XYZ file of C-alpha atoms in Angstrom:
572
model
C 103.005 107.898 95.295
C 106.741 108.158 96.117
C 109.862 109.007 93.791
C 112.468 106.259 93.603
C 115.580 106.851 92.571
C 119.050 105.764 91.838
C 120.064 102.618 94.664
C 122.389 103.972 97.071
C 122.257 103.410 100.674
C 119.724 105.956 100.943
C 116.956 104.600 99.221
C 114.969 101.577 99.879
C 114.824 100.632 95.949
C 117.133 98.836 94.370
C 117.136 100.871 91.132
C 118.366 103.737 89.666
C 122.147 103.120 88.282
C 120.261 100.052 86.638
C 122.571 97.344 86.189
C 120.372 95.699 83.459
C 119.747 96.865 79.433
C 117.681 95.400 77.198
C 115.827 96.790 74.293
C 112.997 99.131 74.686
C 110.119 99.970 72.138
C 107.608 102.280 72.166
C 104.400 101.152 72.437
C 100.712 101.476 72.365
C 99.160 100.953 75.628
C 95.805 101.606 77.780
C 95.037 102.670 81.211
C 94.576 101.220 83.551
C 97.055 99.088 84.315
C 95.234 97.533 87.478
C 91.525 97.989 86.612
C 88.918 98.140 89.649
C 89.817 99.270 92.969
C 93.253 99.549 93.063
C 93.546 103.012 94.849
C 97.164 104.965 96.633
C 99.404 102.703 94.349
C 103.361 102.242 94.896
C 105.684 100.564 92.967
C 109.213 99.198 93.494
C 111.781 98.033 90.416
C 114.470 95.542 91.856
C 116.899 95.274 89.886
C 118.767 92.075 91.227
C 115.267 90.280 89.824
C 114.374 92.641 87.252
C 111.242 92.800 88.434
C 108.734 95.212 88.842
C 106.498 94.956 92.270
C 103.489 97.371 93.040
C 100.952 97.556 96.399
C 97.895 99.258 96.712
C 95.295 100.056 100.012
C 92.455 97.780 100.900
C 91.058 99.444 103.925
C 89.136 96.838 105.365
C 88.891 93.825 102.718
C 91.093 91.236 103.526
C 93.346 89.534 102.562
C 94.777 93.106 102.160
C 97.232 95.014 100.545
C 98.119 92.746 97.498
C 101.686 92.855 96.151
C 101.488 92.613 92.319
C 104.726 91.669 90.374
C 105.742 92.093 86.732
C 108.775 91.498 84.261
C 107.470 93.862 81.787
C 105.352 96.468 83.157
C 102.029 95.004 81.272
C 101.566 91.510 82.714
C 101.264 91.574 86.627
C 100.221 88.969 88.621
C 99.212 88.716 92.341
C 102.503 87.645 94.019
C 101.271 88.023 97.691
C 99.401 89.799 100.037
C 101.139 91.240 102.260
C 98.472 91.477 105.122
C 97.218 87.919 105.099
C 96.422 86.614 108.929
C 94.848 88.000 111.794
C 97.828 88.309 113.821
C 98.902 90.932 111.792
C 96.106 93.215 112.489
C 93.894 92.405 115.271
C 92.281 95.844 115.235
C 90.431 94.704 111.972
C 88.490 92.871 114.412
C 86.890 95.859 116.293
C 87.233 98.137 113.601
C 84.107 99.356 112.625
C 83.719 102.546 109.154
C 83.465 101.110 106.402
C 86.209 103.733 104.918
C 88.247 102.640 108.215
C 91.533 100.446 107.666
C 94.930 99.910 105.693
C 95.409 103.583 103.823
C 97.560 104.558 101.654
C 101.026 101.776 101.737
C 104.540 103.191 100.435
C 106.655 99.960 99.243
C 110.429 99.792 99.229
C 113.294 97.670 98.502
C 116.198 97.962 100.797
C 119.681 95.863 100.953
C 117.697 92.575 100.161
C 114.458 93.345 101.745
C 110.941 94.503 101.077
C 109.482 97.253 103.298
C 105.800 97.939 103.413
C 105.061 100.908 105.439
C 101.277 102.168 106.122
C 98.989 103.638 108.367
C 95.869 101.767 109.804
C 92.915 103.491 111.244
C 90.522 101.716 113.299
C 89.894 102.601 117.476
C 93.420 103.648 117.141
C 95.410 105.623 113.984
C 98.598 103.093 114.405
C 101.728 103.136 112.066
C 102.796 99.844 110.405
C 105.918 98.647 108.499
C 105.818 94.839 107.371
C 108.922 93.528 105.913
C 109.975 90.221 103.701
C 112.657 88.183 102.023
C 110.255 86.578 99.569
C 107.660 89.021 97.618
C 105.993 85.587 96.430
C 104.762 83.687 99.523
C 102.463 85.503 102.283
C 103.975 83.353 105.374
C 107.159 85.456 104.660
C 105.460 88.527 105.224
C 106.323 89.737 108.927
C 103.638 90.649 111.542
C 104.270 94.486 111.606
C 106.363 96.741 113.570
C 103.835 99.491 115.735
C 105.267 102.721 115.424
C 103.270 105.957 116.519
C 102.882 107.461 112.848
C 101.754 111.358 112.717
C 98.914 111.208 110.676
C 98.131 109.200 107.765
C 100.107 107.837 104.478
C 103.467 107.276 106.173
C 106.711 107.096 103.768
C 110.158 104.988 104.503
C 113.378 106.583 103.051
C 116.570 105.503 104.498
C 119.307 108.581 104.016
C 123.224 108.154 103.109
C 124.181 108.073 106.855
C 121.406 105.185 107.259
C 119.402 106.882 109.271
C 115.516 105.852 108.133
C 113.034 108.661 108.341
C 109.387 108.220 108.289
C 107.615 111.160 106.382
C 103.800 111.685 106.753
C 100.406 113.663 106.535
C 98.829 114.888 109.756
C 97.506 118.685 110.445
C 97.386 120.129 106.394
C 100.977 119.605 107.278
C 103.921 117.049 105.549
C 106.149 115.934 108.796
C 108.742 113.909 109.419
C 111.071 111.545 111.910
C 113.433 109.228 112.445
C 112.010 105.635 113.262
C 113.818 102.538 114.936
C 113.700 99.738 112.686
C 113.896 97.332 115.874
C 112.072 99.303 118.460
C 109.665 101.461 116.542
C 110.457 104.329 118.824
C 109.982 107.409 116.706
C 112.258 111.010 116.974
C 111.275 114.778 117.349
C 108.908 115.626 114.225
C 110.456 118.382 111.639
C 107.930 120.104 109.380
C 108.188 120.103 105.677
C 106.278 121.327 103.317
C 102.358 122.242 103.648
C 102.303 122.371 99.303
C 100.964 125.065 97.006
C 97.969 125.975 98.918
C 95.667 123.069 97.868
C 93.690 121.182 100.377
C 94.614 117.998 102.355
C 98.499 117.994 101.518
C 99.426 114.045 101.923
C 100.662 111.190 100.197
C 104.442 112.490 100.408
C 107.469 110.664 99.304
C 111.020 111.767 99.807
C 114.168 110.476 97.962
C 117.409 112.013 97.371
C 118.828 112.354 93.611
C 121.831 114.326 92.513
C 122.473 116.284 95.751
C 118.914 117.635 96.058
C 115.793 116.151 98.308
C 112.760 115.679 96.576
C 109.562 115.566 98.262
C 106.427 114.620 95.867
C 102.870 115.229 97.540
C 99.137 115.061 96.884
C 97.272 118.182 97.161
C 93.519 118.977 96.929
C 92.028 115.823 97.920
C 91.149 112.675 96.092
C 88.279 114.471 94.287
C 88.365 116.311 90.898
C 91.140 118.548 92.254
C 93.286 116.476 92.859
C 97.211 116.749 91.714
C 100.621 116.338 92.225
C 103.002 118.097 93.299
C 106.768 118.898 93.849
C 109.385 120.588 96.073
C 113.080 119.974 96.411
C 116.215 121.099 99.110
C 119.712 120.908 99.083
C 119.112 119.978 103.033
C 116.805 116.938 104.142
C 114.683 120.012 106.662
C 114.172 122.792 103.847
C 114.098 125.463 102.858
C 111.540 124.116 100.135
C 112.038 125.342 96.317
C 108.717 124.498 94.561
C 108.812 123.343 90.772
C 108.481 125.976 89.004
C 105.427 124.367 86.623
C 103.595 122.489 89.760
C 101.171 120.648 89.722
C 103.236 117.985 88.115
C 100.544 115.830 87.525
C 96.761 116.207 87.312
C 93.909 116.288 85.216
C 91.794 119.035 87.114
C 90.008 121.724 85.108
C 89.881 118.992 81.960
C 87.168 117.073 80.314
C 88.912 113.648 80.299
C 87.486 110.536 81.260
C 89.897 110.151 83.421
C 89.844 111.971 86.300
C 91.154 112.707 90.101
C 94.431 112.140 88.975
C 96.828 111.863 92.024
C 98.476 110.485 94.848
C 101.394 109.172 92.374
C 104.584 107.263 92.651
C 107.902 107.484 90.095
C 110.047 104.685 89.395
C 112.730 103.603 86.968
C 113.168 100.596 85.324
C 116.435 98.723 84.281
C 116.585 100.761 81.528
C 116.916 104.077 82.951
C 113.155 105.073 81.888
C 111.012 106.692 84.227
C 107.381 105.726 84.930
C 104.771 107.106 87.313
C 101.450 105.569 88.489
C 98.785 107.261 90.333
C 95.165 107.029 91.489
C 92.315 107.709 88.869
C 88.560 107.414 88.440
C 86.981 106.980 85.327
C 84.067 109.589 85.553
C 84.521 112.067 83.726
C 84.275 115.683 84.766
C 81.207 115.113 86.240
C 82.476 112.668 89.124
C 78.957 110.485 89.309
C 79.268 107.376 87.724
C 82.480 105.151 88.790
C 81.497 101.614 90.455
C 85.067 100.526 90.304
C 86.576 103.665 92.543
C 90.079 104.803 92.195
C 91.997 102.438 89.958
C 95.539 102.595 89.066
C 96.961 104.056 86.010
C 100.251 104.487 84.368
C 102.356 107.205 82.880
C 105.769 107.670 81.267
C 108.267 110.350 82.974
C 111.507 111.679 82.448
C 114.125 112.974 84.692
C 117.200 114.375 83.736
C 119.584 114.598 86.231
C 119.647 117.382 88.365
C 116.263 118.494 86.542
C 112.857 118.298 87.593
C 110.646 114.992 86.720
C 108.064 115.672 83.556
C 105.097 113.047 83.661
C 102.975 112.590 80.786
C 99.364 113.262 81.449
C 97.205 110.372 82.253
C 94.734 109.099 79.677
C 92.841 106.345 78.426
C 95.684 105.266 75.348
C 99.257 106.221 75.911
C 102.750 105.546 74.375
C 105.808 104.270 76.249
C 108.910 102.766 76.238
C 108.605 98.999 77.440
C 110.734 96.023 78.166
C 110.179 93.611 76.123
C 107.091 90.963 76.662
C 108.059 88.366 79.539
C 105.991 86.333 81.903
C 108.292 84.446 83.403
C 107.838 84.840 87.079
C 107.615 82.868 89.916
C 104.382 80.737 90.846
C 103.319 83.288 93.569
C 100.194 83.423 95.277
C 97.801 84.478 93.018
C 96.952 84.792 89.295
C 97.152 86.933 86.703
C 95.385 89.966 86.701
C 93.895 90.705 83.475
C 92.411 87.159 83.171
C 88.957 85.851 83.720
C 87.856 83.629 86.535
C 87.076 79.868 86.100
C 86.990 78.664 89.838
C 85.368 75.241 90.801
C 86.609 74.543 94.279
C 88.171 71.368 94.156
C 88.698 69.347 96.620
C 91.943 70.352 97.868
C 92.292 73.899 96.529
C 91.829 77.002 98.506
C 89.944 79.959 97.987
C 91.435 82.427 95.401
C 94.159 84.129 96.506
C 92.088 87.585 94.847
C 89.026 86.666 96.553
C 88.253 89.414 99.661
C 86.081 88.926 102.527
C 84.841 92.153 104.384
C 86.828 92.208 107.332
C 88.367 88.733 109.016
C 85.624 85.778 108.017
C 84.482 83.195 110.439
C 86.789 80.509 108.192
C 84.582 77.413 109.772
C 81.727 79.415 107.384
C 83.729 78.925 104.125
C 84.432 74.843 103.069
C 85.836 73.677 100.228
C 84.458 70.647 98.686
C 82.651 69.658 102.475
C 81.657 66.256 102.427
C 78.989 64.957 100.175
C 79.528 68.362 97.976
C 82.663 67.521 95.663
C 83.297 71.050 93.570
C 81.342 73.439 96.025
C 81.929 75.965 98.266
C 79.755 75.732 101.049
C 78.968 79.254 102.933
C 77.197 78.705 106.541
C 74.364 81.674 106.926
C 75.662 84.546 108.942
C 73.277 85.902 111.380
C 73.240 88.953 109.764
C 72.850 89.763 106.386
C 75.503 91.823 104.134
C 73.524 95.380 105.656
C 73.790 94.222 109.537
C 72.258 96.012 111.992
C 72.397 98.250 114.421
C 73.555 95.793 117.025
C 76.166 94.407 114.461
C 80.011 94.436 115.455
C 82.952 94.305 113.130
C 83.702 90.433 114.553
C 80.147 89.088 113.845
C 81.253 88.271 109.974
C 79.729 88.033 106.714
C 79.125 84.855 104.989
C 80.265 87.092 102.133
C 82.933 86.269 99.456
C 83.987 88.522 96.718
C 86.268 89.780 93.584
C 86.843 92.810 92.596
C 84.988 93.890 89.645
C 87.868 94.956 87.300
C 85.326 95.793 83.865
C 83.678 98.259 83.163
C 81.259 95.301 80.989
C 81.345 92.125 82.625
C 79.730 88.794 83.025
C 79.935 86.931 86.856
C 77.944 83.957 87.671
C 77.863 81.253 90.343
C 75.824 78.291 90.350
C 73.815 78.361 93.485
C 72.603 75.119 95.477
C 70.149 76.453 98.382
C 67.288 74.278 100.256
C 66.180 76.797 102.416
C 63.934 75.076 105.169
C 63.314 78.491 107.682
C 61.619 82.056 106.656
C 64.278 84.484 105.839
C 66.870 82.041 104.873
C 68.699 83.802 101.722
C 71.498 83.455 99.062
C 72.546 85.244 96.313
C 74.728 87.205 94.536
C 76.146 90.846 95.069
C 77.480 93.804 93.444
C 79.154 95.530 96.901
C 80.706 98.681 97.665
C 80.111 98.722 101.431
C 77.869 97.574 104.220
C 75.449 100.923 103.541
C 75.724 100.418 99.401
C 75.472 97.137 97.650
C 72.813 95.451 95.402
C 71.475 92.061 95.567
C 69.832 88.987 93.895
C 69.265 86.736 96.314
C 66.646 82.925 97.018
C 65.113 83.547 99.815
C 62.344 81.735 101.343
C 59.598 84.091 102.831
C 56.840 84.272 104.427
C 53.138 85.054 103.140
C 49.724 85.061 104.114
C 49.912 81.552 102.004
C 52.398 80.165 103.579
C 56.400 79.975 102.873
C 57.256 80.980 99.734
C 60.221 80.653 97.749
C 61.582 83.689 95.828
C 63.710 85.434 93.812
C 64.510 89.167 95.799
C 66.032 91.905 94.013
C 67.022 94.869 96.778
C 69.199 97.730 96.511
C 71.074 99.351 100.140
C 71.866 102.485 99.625
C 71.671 104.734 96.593
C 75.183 106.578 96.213
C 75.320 109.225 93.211
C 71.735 107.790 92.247
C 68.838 110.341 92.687
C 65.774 108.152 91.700
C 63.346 105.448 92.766
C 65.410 102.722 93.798
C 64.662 99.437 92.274
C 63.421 96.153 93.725
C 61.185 93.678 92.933
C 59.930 89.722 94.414
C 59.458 87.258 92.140
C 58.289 83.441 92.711
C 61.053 80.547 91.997
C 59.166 79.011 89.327
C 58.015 75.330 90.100
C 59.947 73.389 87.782
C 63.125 75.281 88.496
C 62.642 73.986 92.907
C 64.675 71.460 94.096
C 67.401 72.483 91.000
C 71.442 74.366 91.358
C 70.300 78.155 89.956
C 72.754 80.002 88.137
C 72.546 83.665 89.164
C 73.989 86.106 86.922
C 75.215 90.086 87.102
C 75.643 91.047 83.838
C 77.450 94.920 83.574
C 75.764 95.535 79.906
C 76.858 99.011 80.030
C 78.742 101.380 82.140
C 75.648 102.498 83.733
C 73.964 99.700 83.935
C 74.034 96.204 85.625
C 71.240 93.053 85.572
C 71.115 90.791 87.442
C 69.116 87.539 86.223
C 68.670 83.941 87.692
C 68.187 80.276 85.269
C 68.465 76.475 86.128
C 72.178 75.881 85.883
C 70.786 72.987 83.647
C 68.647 74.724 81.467
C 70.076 78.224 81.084
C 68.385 79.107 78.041
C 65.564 79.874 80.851
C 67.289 82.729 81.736
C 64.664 85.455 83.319
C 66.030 89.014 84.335
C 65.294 89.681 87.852
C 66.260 93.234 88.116
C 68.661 96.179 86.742
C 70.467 98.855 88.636
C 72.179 101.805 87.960
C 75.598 102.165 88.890
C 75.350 105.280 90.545
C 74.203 103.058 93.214
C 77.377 102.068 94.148
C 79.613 105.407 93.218
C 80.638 107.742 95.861
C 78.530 108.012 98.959
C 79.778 105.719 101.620
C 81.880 103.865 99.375
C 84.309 106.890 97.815
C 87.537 105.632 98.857
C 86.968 102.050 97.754
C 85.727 100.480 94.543
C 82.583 97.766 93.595
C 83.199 93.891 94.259
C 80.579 91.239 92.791
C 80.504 88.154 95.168
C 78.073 85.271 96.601
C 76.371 85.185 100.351
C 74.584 83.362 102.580
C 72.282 84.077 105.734
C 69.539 84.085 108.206
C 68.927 87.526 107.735
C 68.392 87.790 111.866
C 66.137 84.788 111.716
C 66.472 80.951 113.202
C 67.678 79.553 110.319
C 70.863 77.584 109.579
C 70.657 76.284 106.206
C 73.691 76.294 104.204
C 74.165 77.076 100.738
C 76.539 75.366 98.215
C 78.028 77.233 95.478
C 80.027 76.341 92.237
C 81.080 76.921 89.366
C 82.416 80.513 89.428
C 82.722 82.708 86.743
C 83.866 86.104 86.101
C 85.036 87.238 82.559
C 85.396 91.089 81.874
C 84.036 91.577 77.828
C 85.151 95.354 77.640
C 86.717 98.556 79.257
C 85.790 101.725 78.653
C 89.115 104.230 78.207
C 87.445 106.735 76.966
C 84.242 108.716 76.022
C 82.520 106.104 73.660
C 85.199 104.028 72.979
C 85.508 100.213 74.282
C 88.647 98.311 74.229
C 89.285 94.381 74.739
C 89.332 93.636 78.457
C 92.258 90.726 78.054
């Protein structure tokens, strides 16, 4: 995404006259650096903590727009997120495409402050800029200032006179305007830069360096032409001098595994080296297969002054020059990221800070260790199931908790205690892109001509990139295994492939597969901008039932990541 540069009083980053040195050595490392979907990423080095900080979108998932922090630039954790209450976004509540939302954030650092500037679209395209003292607790984020953005994937630069501009996308057009940090009133637009000629200019950052404006952009949409580009002016208005060499970073027109390379962001650390992240989809050239959507990657730069930035292209195992190893960081929120999930809902602990719900969840339908249920979480049926209907509206909810998958191989299970006493009462397990594209193993009691019977019910929704039959398949809850906790399991055994299988939690040597899926199920399609989460559900599916289920024992451990064509690295 955006360009930071050196801290003056015109940029919101504390960063580039660093203040701190330490030794550097080049290393081995491999993208991505946030695996799963971890799309429109921008980063943040602050120097007074020597610490790096990073956001990413979440359209409508919340908790949203997670604020990841590092000492080193290879282990993050989840610090906060910054949207984290409804009060913050009531739209979410009548907000209704499932590519609606939080797009695109732009993260600063200004004279002791954290600025988080985005653009949500729900009944209304509003602009929002959250701010906070303390990047490790989510109370100090602030309920955001309203300001009438132009477009979408707005970008806060303050300039040396202190006047704060807002730059955005709106009209195959870059614009930009002052805004009022205490009003949100917003000034007479000026008009940029429309790019090189490629399709859906947006994503722009502005920052000033060595007496020149820079304004970095994505052009040619967030598809297999996608890239990076670059302009600069002596004045903040133009006229625009393209680099020479654009795109500055892409990997259209190549076979890499990587793909889509774009909408990036530049940084420096306290060492004076330059770093970029961007969006990226493992696919391949062929842009079918990528359950995880557009993750975030990482790539050394270089920027001599007065010069124009030179970003290493993006792929799977790269070389830079890192700080050295350091995990000493306040508690924070959340976890870290590259670390597997061992979550038993204890009586007095909370849900995950990484866990997502789709939209705002009824929270009376999600109880940790309820009474009589020590170690669960009990989920109260929704009405409707994770599809809806067509009489379903954003505020209905989802009995519906989730993780991102972050693997391409994987292994997530829940233990599963479900009594079902009504036809159509269902839980299960998930692998979800959206409302229109997810696959599910689910106990479900149904009705036959012999009576209620209870089952194990493999459906798919949707079928994405995938052009044939679409599985499914009913299978009786074996006798023995009645009245038992089940384990369900989704297995990712290959990057095409997931199963999804069900076993006594007692016995799991049991273990029968229920079903496989491809993942072209949930790639592209209605899901494009966002990226697969595997997660547990309960409901009546429409019916009269109320029967809760209790789940434990969650577990998610990633056992591998593709990086490249055939090759399979160590996912911690």
């Amino acid at each position: 995404m955006s360009l930071l540069s050196k801290i003056s009083a015109s940029l919101l980053l504390a960063m580039a006259a660093p203040s701190l040195s330490y030794p550097t050595r080049n290393q081995s490392y491999t993208n991505p650096l946030f695996p799963g979907w971890h799309s429109d990423p921008s980063c943040a080095y602050v120097s007074e903590q020597d610490t790096f900080f990073c956001v990413t979108s979440t359209f409508i998932a919340f908790p949203g727009l997670p604020l990841y922090a590092s000492r080193d630039l290879q282990n993050w954790k989840l610090a906060s997120n910054t949207f984290n209450r409804p009060s913050q976004i009531p739209d979410l509540r009548i907000t209704d495409g499932q590519q609606s939302g939080i797009y695109a954030p732009t993260l600063r650092y200004h004279e002791g402050k954290f600025y988080l500037i985005v653009s949500y679209l729900g009944p209304q395209t509003k602009g929002l800029l959250f701010t906070s003292s303390d990047p490790y607790d989510d109370a100090a984020w602030s309920d955001p200032l309203e300001f009438a953005v132009h477009g979408i994937d707005p970008d806060v630069f303050w300039d040396d006179d202190g006047t704060v501009y807002v730059t955005s996308a709106e009209d195959q057009m870059i614009k930009q305007y002052t805004l009022d940090l205490k009003t949100g009133a917003v000034g007479p637009v000026d008009y940029l830069w429309n790019g090189t000629g490629g399709v859906w200019p947006e994503g722009p950052h502005i920052y000033k360096r060595d007496g020149y404006y820079y304004l970095m952009i994505a052009e040619g949409g967030t598809e297999l032409g996608h890239s990076e580009t670059m302009a600069r002016s002596r004045t903040r208005t133009g006229p625009w001098e393209p680099y020479p060499h654009n795109p500055l970073l892409s990997n259209k027109g190549t076979s890499e595994y990587f793909q889509t390379v774009g909408h990036a962001d530049l940084f420096q650390d306290g060492n004076g080296n330059w770093w970029a992240v961007a969006l990226s989809t493992r696919s391949g050239p062929a842009w079918k297969n990528y359950p995880m959507g557009r993750e975030t990657v990482l790539a050394p730069a270089a920027w001599e002054k007065g010069e124009w930035p030179v970003i290493q292209p993006v792929r799977g195992q790269m070389q830079g020059p890192f700080p050295p190893p350091n995990k000493r960081l306040p508690r924070g929120e959340g976890g870290w990221i590259k670390q597997p999930d061992k979550v038993d809902f204890r009586p007095g602990s909370k849900i995950p800070a990484h866990f997502h719900y789709w939209r705002y969840p009824k929270t009376e339908d999600f109880t940790v260790s309820p009474r009589g249920h020590p170690n669960t979480l009990r989920l109260a049926a929704s009405f409707y199931n994770l599809t809806g209907a067509a009489d379903f509206k954003p505020d209905d909810g989802l009995s519906l908790v989730m993780r991102k998958q972050t693997d391409t191989l994987f292994t997530y299970t829940v233990d599963v205690s479900f009594d079902p006493k009504v036809a159509d009462e269902e839980a299960g397990v998930t692998v979800f892109l959206t409302q229109q594209q997810h696959i599910d193993l689910g106990i479900v009691l149904l009705q036959t001509t012999d009576g209620l019977s209870l089952s194990f019910r493999f459906r798919v929704e949707g079928r994405g990139n995938y052009e044939g039959p679409l599985p499914e398949a009913t299978v009786p809850v074996p006798k023995e295994w009645r009245g038992q906790t089940i384990r369900l399991e989704i297995q990712a055994v290959s990057d095409t492939e997931y199963v999804f299988a069900a076993a006594p939690a007692r016995h799991t040597a049991q273990k029968k597969i229920i079903g496989r899926a491809n993942s072209l199920i949930v790639s592209g399609d209605t899901g494009r901008f966002t990226g697969s989460l595997v997660g547990a559900y309960a409901t009546s599916n429409g019916g009269a039932g109320s029967t809760p289920a209790y789940i434990s024992r969650w577990r998610y451990e990633g056992q591998g990541q593709i990086i490249d064509f055939g090759r399979v690295v160590p996912s911690y």
